[in-house]
mmCIF file of C-alpha atoms in Angstrom:
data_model
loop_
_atom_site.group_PDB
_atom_site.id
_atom_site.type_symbol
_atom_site.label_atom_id
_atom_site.label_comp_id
_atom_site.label_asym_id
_atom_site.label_seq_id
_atom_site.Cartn_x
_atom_site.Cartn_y
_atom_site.Cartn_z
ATOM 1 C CA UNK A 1 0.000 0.000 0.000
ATOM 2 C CA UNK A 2 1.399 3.718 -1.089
ATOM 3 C CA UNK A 3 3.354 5.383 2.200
ATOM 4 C CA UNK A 4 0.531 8.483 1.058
ATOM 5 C CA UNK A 5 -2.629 6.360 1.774
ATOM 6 C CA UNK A 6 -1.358 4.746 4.904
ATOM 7 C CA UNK A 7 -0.410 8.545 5.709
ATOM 8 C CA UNK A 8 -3.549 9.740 4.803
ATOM 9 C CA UNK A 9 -5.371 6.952 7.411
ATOM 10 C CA UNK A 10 -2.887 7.635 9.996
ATOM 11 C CA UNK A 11 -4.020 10.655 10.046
ATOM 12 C CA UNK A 12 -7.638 10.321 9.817
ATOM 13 C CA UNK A 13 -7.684 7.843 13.253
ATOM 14 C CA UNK A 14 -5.980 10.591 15.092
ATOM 15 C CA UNK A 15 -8.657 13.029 14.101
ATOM 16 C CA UNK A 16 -11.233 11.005 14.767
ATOM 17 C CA UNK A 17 -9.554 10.339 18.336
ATOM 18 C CA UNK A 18 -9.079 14.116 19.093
ATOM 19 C CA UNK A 19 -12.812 14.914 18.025
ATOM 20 C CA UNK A 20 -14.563 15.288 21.531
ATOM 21 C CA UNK A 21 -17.675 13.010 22.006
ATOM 22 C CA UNK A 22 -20.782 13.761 21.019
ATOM 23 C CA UNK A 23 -22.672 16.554 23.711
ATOM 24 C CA UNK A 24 -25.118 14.705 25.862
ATOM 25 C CA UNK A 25 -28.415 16.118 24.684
ATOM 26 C CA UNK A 26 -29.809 17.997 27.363
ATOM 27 C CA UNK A 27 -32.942 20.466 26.706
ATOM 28 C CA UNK A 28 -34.858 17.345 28.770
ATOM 29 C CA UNK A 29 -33.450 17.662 31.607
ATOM 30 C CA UNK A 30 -35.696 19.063 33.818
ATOM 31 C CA UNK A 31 -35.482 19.450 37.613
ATOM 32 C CA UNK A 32 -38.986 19.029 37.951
ATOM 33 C CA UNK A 33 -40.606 15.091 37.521
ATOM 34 C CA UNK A 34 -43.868 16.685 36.498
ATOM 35 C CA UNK A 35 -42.703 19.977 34.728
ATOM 36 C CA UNK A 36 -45.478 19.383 32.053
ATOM 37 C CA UNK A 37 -48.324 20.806 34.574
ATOM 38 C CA UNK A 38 -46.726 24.560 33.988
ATOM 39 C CA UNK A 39 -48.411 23.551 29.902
ATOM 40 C CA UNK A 40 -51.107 25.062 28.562
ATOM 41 C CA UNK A 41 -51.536 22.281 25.993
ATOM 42 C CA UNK A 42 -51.655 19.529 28.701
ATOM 43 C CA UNK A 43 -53.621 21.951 30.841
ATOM 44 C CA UNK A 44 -56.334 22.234 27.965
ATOM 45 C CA UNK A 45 -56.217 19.093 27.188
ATOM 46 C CA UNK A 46 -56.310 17.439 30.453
ATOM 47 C CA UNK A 47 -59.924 19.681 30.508
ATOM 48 C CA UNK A 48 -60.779 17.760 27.166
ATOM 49 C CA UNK A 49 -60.212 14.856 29.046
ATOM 50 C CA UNK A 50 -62.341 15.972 31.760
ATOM 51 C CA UNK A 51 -65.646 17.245 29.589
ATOM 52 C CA UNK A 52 -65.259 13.938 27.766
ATOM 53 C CA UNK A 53 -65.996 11.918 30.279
ATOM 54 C CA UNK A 54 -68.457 14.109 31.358
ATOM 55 C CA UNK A 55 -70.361 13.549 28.073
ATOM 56 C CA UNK A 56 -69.982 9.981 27.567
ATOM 57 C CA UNK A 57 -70.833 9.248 31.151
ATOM 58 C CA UNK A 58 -74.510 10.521 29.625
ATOM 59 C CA UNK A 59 -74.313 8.390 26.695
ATOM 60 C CA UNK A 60 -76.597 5.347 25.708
ATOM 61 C CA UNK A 61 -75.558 2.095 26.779
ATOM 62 C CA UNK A 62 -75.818 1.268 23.241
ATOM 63 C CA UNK A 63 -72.824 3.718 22.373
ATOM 64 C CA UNK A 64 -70.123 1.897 24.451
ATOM 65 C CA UNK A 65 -67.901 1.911 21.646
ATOM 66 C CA UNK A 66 -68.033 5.293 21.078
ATOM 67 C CA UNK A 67 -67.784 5.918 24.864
ATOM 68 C CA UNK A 68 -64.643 3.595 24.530
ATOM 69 C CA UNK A 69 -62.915 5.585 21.909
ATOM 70 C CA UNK A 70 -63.494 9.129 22.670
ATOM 71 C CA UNK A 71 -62.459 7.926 26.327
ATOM 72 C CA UNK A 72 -59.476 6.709 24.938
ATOM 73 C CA UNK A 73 -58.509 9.293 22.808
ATOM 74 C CA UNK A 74 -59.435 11.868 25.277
ATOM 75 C CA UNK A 75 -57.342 10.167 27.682
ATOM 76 C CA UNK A 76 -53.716 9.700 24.988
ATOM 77 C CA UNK A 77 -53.771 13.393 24.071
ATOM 78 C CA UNK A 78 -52.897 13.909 27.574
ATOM 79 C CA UNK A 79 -50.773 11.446 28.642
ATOM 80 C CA UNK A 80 -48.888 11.609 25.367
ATOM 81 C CA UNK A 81 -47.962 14.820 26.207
ATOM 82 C CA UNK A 82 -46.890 13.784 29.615
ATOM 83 C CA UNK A 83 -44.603 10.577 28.415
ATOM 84 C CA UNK A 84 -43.076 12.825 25.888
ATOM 85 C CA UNK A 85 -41.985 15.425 28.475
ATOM 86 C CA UNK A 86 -40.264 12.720 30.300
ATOM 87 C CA UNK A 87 -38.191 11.498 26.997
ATOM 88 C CA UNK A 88 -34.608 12.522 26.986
ATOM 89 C CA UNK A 89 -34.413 14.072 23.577
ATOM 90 C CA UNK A 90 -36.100 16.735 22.206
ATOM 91 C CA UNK A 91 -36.974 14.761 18.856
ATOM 92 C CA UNK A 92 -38.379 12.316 20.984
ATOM 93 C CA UNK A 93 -40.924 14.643 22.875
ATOM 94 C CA UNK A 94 -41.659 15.896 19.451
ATOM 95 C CA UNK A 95 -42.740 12.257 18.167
ATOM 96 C CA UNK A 96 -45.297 12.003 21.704
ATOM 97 C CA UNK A 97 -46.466 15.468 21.035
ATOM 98 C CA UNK A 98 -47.172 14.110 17.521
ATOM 99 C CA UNK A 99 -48.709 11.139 18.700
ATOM 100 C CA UNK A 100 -51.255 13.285 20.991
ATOM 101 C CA UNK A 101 -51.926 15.704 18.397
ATOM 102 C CA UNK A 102 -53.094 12.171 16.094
ATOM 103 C CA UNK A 103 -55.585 11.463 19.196
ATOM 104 C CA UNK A 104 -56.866 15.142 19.512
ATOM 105 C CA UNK A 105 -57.874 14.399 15.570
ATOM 106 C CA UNK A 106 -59.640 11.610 16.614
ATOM 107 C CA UNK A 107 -61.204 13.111 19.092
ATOM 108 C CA UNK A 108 -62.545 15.785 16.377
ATOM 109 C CA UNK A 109 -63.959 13.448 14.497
ATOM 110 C CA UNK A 110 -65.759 11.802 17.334
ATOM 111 C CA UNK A 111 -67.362 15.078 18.036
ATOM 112 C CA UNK A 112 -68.137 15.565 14.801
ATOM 113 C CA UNK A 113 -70.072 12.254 14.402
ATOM 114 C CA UNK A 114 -71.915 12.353 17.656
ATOM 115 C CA UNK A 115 -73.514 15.411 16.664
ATOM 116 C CA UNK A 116 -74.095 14.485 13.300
ATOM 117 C CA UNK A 117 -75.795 11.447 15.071
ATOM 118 C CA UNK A 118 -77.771 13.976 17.271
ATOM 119 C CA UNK A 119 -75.834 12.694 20.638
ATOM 120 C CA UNK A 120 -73.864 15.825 21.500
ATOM 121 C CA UNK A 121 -76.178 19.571 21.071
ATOM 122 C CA UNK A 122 -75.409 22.220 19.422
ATOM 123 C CA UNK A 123 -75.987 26.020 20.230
ATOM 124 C CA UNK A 124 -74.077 28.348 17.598
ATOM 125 C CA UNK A 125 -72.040 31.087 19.710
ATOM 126 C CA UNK A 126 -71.876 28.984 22.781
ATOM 127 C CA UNK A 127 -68.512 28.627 24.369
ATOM 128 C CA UNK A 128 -66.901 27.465 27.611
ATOM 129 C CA UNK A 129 -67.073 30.614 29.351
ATOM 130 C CA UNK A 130 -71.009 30.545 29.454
ATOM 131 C CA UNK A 131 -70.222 27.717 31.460
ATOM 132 C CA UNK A 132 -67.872 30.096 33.639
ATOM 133 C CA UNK A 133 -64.490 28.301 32.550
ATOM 134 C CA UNK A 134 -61.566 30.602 31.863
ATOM 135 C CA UNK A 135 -58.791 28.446 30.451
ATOM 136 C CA UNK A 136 -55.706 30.151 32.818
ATOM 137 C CA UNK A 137 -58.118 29.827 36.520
ATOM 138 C CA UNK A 138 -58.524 26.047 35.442
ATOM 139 C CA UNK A 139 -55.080 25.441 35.149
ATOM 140 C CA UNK A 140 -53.968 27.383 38.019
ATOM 141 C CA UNK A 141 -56.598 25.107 39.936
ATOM 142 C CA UNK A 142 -55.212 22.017 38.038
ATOM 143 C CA UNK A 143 -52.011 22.160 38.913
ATOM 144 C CA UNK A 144 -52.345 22.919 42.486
ATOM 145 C CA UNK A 145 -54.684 19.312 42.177
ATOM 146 C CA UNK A 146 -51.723 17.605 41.259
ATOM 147 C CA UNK A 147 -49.172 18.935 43.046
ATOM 148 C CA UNK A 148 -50.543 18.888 46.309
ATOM 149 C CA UNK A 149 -51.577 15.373 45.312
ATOM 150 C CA UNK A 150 -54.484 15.105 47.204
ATOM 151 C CA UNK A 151 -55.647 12.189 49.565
ATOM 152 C CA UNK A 152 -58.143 10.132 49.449
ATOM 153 C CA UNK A 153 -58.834 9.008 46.258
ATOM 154 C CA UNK A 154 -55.101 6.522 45.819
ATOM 155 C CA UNK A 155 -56.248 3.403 44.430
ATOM 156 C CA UNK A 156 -59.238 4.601 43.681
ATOM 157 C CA UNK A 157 -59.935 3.209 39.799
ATOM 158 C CA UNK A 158 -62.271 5.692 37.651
ATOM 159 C CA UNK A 159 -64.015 6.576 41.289
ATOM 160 C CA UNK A 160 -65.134 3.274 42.113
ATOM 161 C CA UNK A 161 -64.116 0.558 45.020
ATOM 162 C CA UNK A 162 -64.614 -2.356 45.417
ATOM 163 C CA UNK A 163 -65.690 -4.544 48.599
ATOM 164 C CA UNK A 164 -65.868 -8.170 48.927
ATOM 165 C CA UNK A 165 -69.353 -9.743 50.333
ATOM 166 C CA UNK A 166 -69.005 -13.497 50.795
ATOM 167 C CA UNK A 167 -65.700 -13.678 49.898
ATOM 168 C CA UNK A 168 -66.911 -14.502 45.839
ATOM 169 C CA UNK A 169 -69.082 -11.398 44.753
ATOM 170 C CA UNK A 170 -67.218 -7.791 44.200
ATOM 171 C CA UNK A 171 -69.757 -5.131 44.162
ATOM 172 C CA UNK A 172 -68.678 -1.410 42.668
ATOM 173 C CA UNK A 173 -69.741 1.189 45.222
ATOM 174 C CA UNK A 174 -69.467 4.857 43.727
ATOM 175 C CA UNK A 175 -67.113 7.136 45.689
ATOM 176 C CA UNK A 176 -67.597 10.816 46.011
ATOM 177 C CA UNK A 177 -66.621 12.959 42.587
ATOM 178 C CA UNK A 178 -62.861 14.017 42.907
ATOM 179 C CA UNK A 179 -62.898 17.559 42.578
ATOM 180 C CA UNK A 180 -60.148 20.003 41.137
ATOM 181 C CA UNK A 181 -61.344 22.906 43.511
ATOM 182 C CA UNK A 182 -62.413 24.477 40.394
ATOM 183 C CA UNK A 183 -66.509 25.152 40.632
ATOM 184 C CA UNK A 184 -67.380 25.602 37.067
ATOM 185 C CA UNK A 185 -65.948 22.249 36.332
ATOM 186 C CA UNK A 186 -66.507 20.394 39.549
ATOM 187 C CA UNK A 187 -70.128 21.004 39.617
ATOM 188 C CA UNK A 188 -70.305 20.348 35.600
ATOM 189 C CA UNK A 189 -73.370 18.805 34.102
ATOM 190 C CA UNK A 190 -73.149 16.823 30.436
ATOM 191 C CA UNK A 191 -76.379 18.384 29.619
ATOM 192 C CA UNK A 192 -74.978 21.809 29.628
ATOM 193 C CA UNK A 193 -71.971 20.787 26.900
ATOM 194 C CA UNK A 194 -72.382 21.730 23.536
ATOM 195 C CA UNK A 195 -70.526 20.973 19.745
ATOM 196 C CA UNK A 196 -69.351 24.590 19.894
ATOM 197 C CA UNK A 197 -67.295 23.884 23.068
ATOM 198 C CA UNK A 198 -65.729 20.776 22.513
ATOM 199 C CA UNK A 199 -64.929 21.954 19.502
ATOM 200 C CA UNK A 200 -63.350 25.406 20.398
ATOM 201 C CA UNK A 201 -61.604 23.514 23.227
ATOM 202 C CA UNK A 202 -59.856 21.319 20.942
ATOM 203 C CA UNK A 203 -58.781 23.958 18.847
ATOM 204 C CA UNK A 204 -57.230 25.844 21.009
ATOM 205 C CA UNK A 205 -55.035 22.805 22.386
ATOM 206 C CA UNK A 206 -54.154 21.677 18.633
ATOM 207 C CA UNK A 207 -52.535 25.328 18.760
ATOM 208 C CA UNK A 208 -50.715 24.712 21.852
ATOM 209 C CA UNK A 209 -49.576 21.654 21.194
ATOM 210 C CA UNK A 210 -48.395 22.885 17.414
ATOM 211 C CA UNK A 211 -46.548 25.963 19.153
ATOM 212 C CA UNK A 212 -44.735 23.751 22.032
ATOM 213 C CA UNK A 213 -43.598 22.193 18.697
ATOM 214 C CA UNK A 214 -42.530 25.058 17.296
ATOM 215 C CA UNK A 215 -40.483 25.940 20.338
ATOM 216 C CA UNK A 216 -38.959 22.779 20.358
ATOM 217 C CA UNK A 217 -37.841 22.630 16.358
ATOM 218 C CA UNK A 218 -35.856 25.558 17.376
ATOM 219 C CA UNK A 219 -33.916 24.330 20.223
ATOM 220 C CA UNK A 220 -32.920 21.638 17.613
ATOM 221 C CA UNK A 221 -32.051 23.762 15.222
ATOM 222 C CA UNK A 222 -29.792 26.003 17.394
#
């Protein structure tokens, strides 16, 4: 072999051996396990969550699927947005937020079809605050719900126990409503939700969640 070419990867080795290894990517670091409540978009859609369930608590029994679903995808917008805070790369927590952006659309389109199907009311100019929510008192009430972390409700599934009688039966008891200290939502009724709400509510945490994006493209970028 020419004395230039051995040369040549003589010398590449020893650059590669002075380069410094690659920076430990750390825009996740975060001193703060649940840093995501200080979000608007998990704040919002934690209250999608909420109103969900409100509404397909009402449902027909017939509708379970649809119950299932918009339960479902009410419930992965949110805790998309939580896993992905708790990734240690940015491009990761981009991927969750992508993934709960998917369920918000599914969500939509739920929405869409139950009042198409003449489940979910519609009153044109309605809008959460006739209901007397204001988006920034809810999450200052939300996040004092979860980091105080309240008693009385661990292990507690969806609000029900469960007690033995005979030692064979299990029989769901319903436990008080958990409440976020928050009256316009605690004291919520399904019968006073409307299309125009769920739908302004999820557009205005598809906007979050696109600018939390947009924040985080950057950091990349820089």
């Amino acid at each position: 072999m020419p004395s230039d070419i051995v040369q040549e990867l003589v010398n590449k080795t020893l650059r590669e051996l002075a380069q410094s290894p690659k920076p430990i990517e750390r825009s996740r670091i975060s001193t703060t396990p649940n840093g995501y409540v200080f979000l608007v978009a998990w704040s919002n859609a934690s209250l999608l969550r909420v109103l969900i369930r409100k509404y397909t608590d009402d449902l027909p029994k017939s509708e379970y699927r649809l119950k299932a679903q918009l339960d479902d995808a009410g419930r992965s917008t949110v805790a998309n947005i939580e896993e992905g805070f708790a990734r240690q790369t940015t491009s990761e927590y981009i991927n969750f937020l992508g993934y709960s952006r998917a369920s918000l659309v599914e969500v939509k389109g739920d929405v869409q079809r139950s009042y198409q199907d003449g489940f979910l009311k519609s009153r044109p100019g309605s809008s959460l605050k006739d209901m007397g929510i204001e988006l920034d008192k809810w999450h200052e009430a939300l996040k004092k719900s979860v980091i105080s972390n309240p008693t009385g409700f661990k292990g507690n599934y969806r609000n029900l126990k469960e007690s033995r009688e005979r030692k064979t039966a299990i029989r769901q008891i319903p436990l008080n409503s958990f409440k976020f200290l928050y009256n316009p939502v605690d004291n919520l009724k399904a019968e006073d939700l409307t299309y125009e709400m769920f739908i302004e509510l999820i557009n205005k945490t598809d906007w979050n969640i696109r600018k939390l994006v947009e924040s985080l493209e950057k950091k990349i970028k820089v």
